[in-house]
Amino acid sequence: MNDPTIDERDVIIIGGGALGMTTATHVKRCSNYSVTVISKDVHTAYSECGIPAVLEGEVDDLDSLIIRTPAFFKESGIDVILDTEVRNIDLKNRTISTIQKKIGFKKLVIATGSVPNIPRQLRNSAALENVFTLKTLSDGGRIEHALEEASCVVIIGAGPIGVELAVAATRRGLDTTLISRSSSILSHHIDPEMADIVQEHLISMGIRVITGHCPTTINGNIRVRSVTIEEQEIPADVVLISTSASPETALARKAGIVIGQSGGIIVNDHLQVKVGETFDPEIFAGGDCTQVYDLITEQPLISHLAGTARRMASTIADNICNRPNTFGPILRPWICQVGNLLVGSVGLTEAETSRYKINIVTGSSRGQTRASYYPGTTPIFIKVLFQDRRLVGGQVIAGEGVKERIDALSFAIRTEADIEELLTLETCYTPSVSTVVDPLTHALKDARKQMEDAV
Ligand SMILES: Cc1cc2nc3c(=O)[nH]c(=O)nc-3n(C[C@H](O)[C@H](O)[C@H](O)COP(=O)(O)OP(=O)(O)OC[C@H]3O[C@@H](n4cnc5c(N)ncnc54)[C@H](O)[C@@H]3O)c2cc1C
């Protein structure tokens, strides 16, 4: 029997980020369901990805990152409840609870994203004033404010966000140090010899880069004063911790939803969650809180990419609207702006191939993005990885022309292209955008030579 004290909705979405808001919009387009999004964030429908660009001064202000306002969603018939945490999911009675109320659902989407991690040894000192992690628009505002008064900044963690923050700080004229625990920067995305190119670029911008070490303490009384690393004290009036992020699964775990070995919520290919031994047909999860699979290794992982969240949202919305759809393994094509360089990769790195004991042959090239005489040409560095003549990974660094090559390599990996097929690739040419023989072709030829030499 219906409880009159409980609001009833057709679809409830927990989380107002990329997955949550895209799912809400698509469901509203393909059905007459009542849709409510509940988010603990005070903002919604903004680009997290654009925050480093605001801190750098490339984009005017944080408000420009807001793509749609709550009023827009209201007009579209979507209720958006902000600044409200969902505390509980009751799977049996089909309700969720916030501190204020219980709401019933027919279909539920868990879109809780991820939370930044802080290394264990820094957890106590991370509470000091001017020590930040970056996840939300509000975090971006606090960091912006602190940087206005700062003269020296230490960034701990040299993944894509850490590197972008280092660029932002140095372009603001601040004394900037970037610290990587790994022996090379961007170590989950590119191989060390490619990372060296990016590191040199950062150094040329005036950034101090320390690799292979982790800070032992962040020092200060109320406000941060310095960071200690290898017995050296580096002055810092702002510290940005950008080491890693974990899927936000506390709510799902508490409800009895099964969590996978990557730490993300287990979903089937319809993106329905697992409860006990079965998948619940009315409860979905996607985005950064969810476990997905690598197309090549078939290993579980968390994507941490907006593109994955958007694609998962379409699948979930279709399934909610009774248009059965599936989501398969991924390749994680990725790109990042590092000062004047674009850095991209797709598929496996050498580190991953050795972790999974995959024998590979690599090819590489160094070329130009335009004809040598054409103004604006930049060096381009390409690396390709093959397993048994089949493409399994690619990395590209240049001032331009990176996205299109990474996207082409992504398609080639997905279609299981082998070296001979790739060498039949016809590439277009005009002096302002390429060389007559595309630099990618040189990398592929180098890989084939390595294969022939290995026979
Ligand atoms: C600084 C930065 C830069 C990035 N740059 C890029 C990039 O260039 N390219 C790229 O592909 N990706 C990038 N990403 C990653 C990308 O933003 C994420 O992969 C994407 O936002 C994931 O979407 P999501 O909906 O799963 O999670 P999120 O967008 O994080 O949304 C999660 C939502 O859940 C809410 N929530 C969590 N728990 C609860 C609860 N209990 N109750 C209510 N609400 C809750 C949160 O408040 C939030 O609204 C970047 C991320 C950051 C932080």
XYZ file of N, CA and C and ligand atoms in Angstrom, residues 14-20 38-41 43 48-52 84-87 111-114 134-135 161 164 248 251 286-289 304-307 309 335, ligand 1:
176
model
N 20.555 9.900 -8.524
C 21.389 10.413 -7.418
C 22.698 10.890 -8.022
N 22.903 12.217 -8.039
C 24.123 12.795 -8.610
C 23.792 13.668 -9.800
N 24.262 14.922 -9.751
C 23.929 15.885 -10.811
C 25.129 16.239 -11.661
N 26.018 15.255 -11.898
C 27.177 15.501 -12.765
C 26.907 15.065 -14.191
N 27.969 14.701 -14.906
C 27.858 14.371 -16.338
C 26.863 13.240 -16.566
N 26.976 12.180 -15.783
C 26.094 11.020 -15.985
C 24.668 11.365 -15.596
N 24.513 11.972 -14.426
C 23.179 12.228 -13.896
C 22.372 13.161 -14.778
N 18.854 14.413 -7.563
C 19.254 14.919 -6.237
C 20.776 14.935 -6.188
N 21.340 16.094 -5.861
C 22.799 16.190 -5.820
C 23.256 16.894 -4.561
N 24.345 16.422 -3.988
C 24.851 17.113 -2.793
C 25.671 18.340 -3.160
N 25.999 18.477 -4.437
C 26.712 19.670 -4.905
C 25.738 20.860 -4.907
N 26.013 23.209 -7.195
C 25.875 23.537 -8.619
C 25.546 22.263 -9.380
N 33.400 20.140 -15.153
C 34.559 19.991 -14.244
C 35.847 20.150 -15.045
N 35.796 19.636 -16.274
C 37.005 19.585 -17.108
C 37.554 20.986 -17.405
N 36.683 22.002 -17.347
C 37.115 23.355 -17.703
C 37.711 24.136 -16.536
N 37.660 23.578 -15.314
C 38.109 24.367 -14.146
C 39.589 24.766 -14.260
N 40.498 23.828 -14.638
C 41.905 24.258 -14.759
C 42.084 25.418 -15.749
N 21.824 18.617 -1.368
C 21.077 17.615 -0.598
C 21.717 16.248 -0.795
N 22.135 15.667 0.301
C 22.790 14.357 0.201
C 21.770 13.240 0.341
N 21.849 12.247 -0.519
C 21.039 11.042 -0.314
C 21.776 10.185 0.708
N 21.073 9.851 1.801
C 21.724 9.142 2.914
C 21.512 7.641 2.837
N 24.559 7.843 -9.758
C 25.510 8.612 -10.577
C 26.367 9.457 -9.641
N 26.949 8.783 -8.635
C 27.600 9.513 -7.531
C 29.057 9.896 -7.814
N 29.592 9.504 -8.976
C 30.914 10.008 -9.372
C 32.047 9.466 -8.520
N 33.040 10.335 -8.277
C 34.229 9.892 -7.538
C 34.621 10.944 -6.513
N 40.755 19.210 -5.932
C 39.872 19.849 -6.921
C 38.876 18.840 -7.460
N 37.596 19.084 -7.205
C 36.570 18.211 -7.752
C 35.377 19.028 -8.259
N 45.145 16.181 -14.180
C 44.656 17.371 -13.467
C 45.820 18.091 -12.800
N 47.756 19.993 -15.421
C 47.010 21.191 -15.856
C 47.061 22.283 -14.786
N 32.802 6.900 -5.765
C 31.979 7.212 -4.577
C 30.883 6.147 -4.478
N 27.154 4.863 -0.548
C 25.691 4.719 -0.520
C 25.262 3.364 -1.108
N 26.256 4.378 -13.471
C 27.184 4.696 -14.567
C 28.112 5.822 -14.171
N 29.091 6.078 -15.031
C 30.054 7.160 -14.772
C 31.166 6.699 -13.840
N 31.741 7.675 -13.145
C 32.944 7.418 -12.337
C 32.733 6.486 -11.146
N 31.468 6.228 -10.767
C 31.250 5.340 -9.613
C 31.150 3.878 -10.041
N 37.028 7.334 -15.325
C 37.405 8.713 -14.988
C 37.400 9.626 -16.216
N 36.510 9.379 -17.167
C 36.424 10.247 -18.348
C 34.992 10.705 -18.560
N 34.845 12.003 -18.881
C 33.520 12.560 -19.121
C 32.852 11.864 -20.308
N 33.644 11.526 -21.333
C 33.087 10.883 -22.529
C 32.446 9.549 -22.193
N 31.168 8.720 -19.265
C 29.937 9.008 -18.505
C 28.803 9.387 -19.464
N 42.904 13.018 -23.851
C 43.741 14.129 -24.330
C 43.807 15.199 -23.248
C 39.324 19.146 -12.586
C 38.824 18.045 -13.466
C 39.161 18.023 -14.821
C 38.705 16.995 -15.642
N 39.052 17.008 -16.963
C 38.568 16.045 -17.780
C 38.850 16.078 -19.177
O 39.534 16.979 -19.665
N 38.343 15.086 -19.956
C 37.571 14.067 -19.440
O 37.116 13.205 -20.189
N 37.284 14.018 -18.112
C 37.765 14.966 -17.279
N 37.460 14.929 -15.946
C 36.665 13.791 -15.415
C 35.174 13.995 -15.637
O 34.795 15.253 -15.170
C 34.438 12.882 -14.917
O 34.826 11.645 -15.479
C 32.930 13.032 -15.041
O 32.508 14.237 -14.456
C 32.225 11.863 -14.352
O 30.850 12.115 -14.327
P 29.927 11.479 -13.186
O 28.549 11.961 -13.458
O 30.165 10.022 -13.097
O 30.479 12.085 -11.821
P 30.468 13.601 -11.340
O 30.416 14.528 -12.494
O 31.574 13.725 -10.371
O 29.088 13.731 -10.557
C 28.838 13.057 -9.349
C 27.676 13.718 -8.672
O 27.193 12.917 -7.601
C 26.889 13.768 -6.494
N 26.814 12.903 -5.302
C 27.737 12.028 -4.831
N 27.268 11.375 -3.759
C 26.016 11.852 -3.536
C 25.007 11.570 -2.567
N 25.169 10.660 -1.612
N 23.842 12.256 -2.631
C 23.641 13.197 -3.592
N 24.558 13.488 -4.535
C 25.720 12.822 -4.511
C 27.988 14.790 -6.557
O 27.668 15.940 -5.809
C 28.010 15.075 -8.069
O 26.985 15.968 -8.435
C 37.907 15.955 -15.090
C 37.558 15.966 -13.723
C 38.006 17.005 -12.920
C 37.637 17.010 -11.459
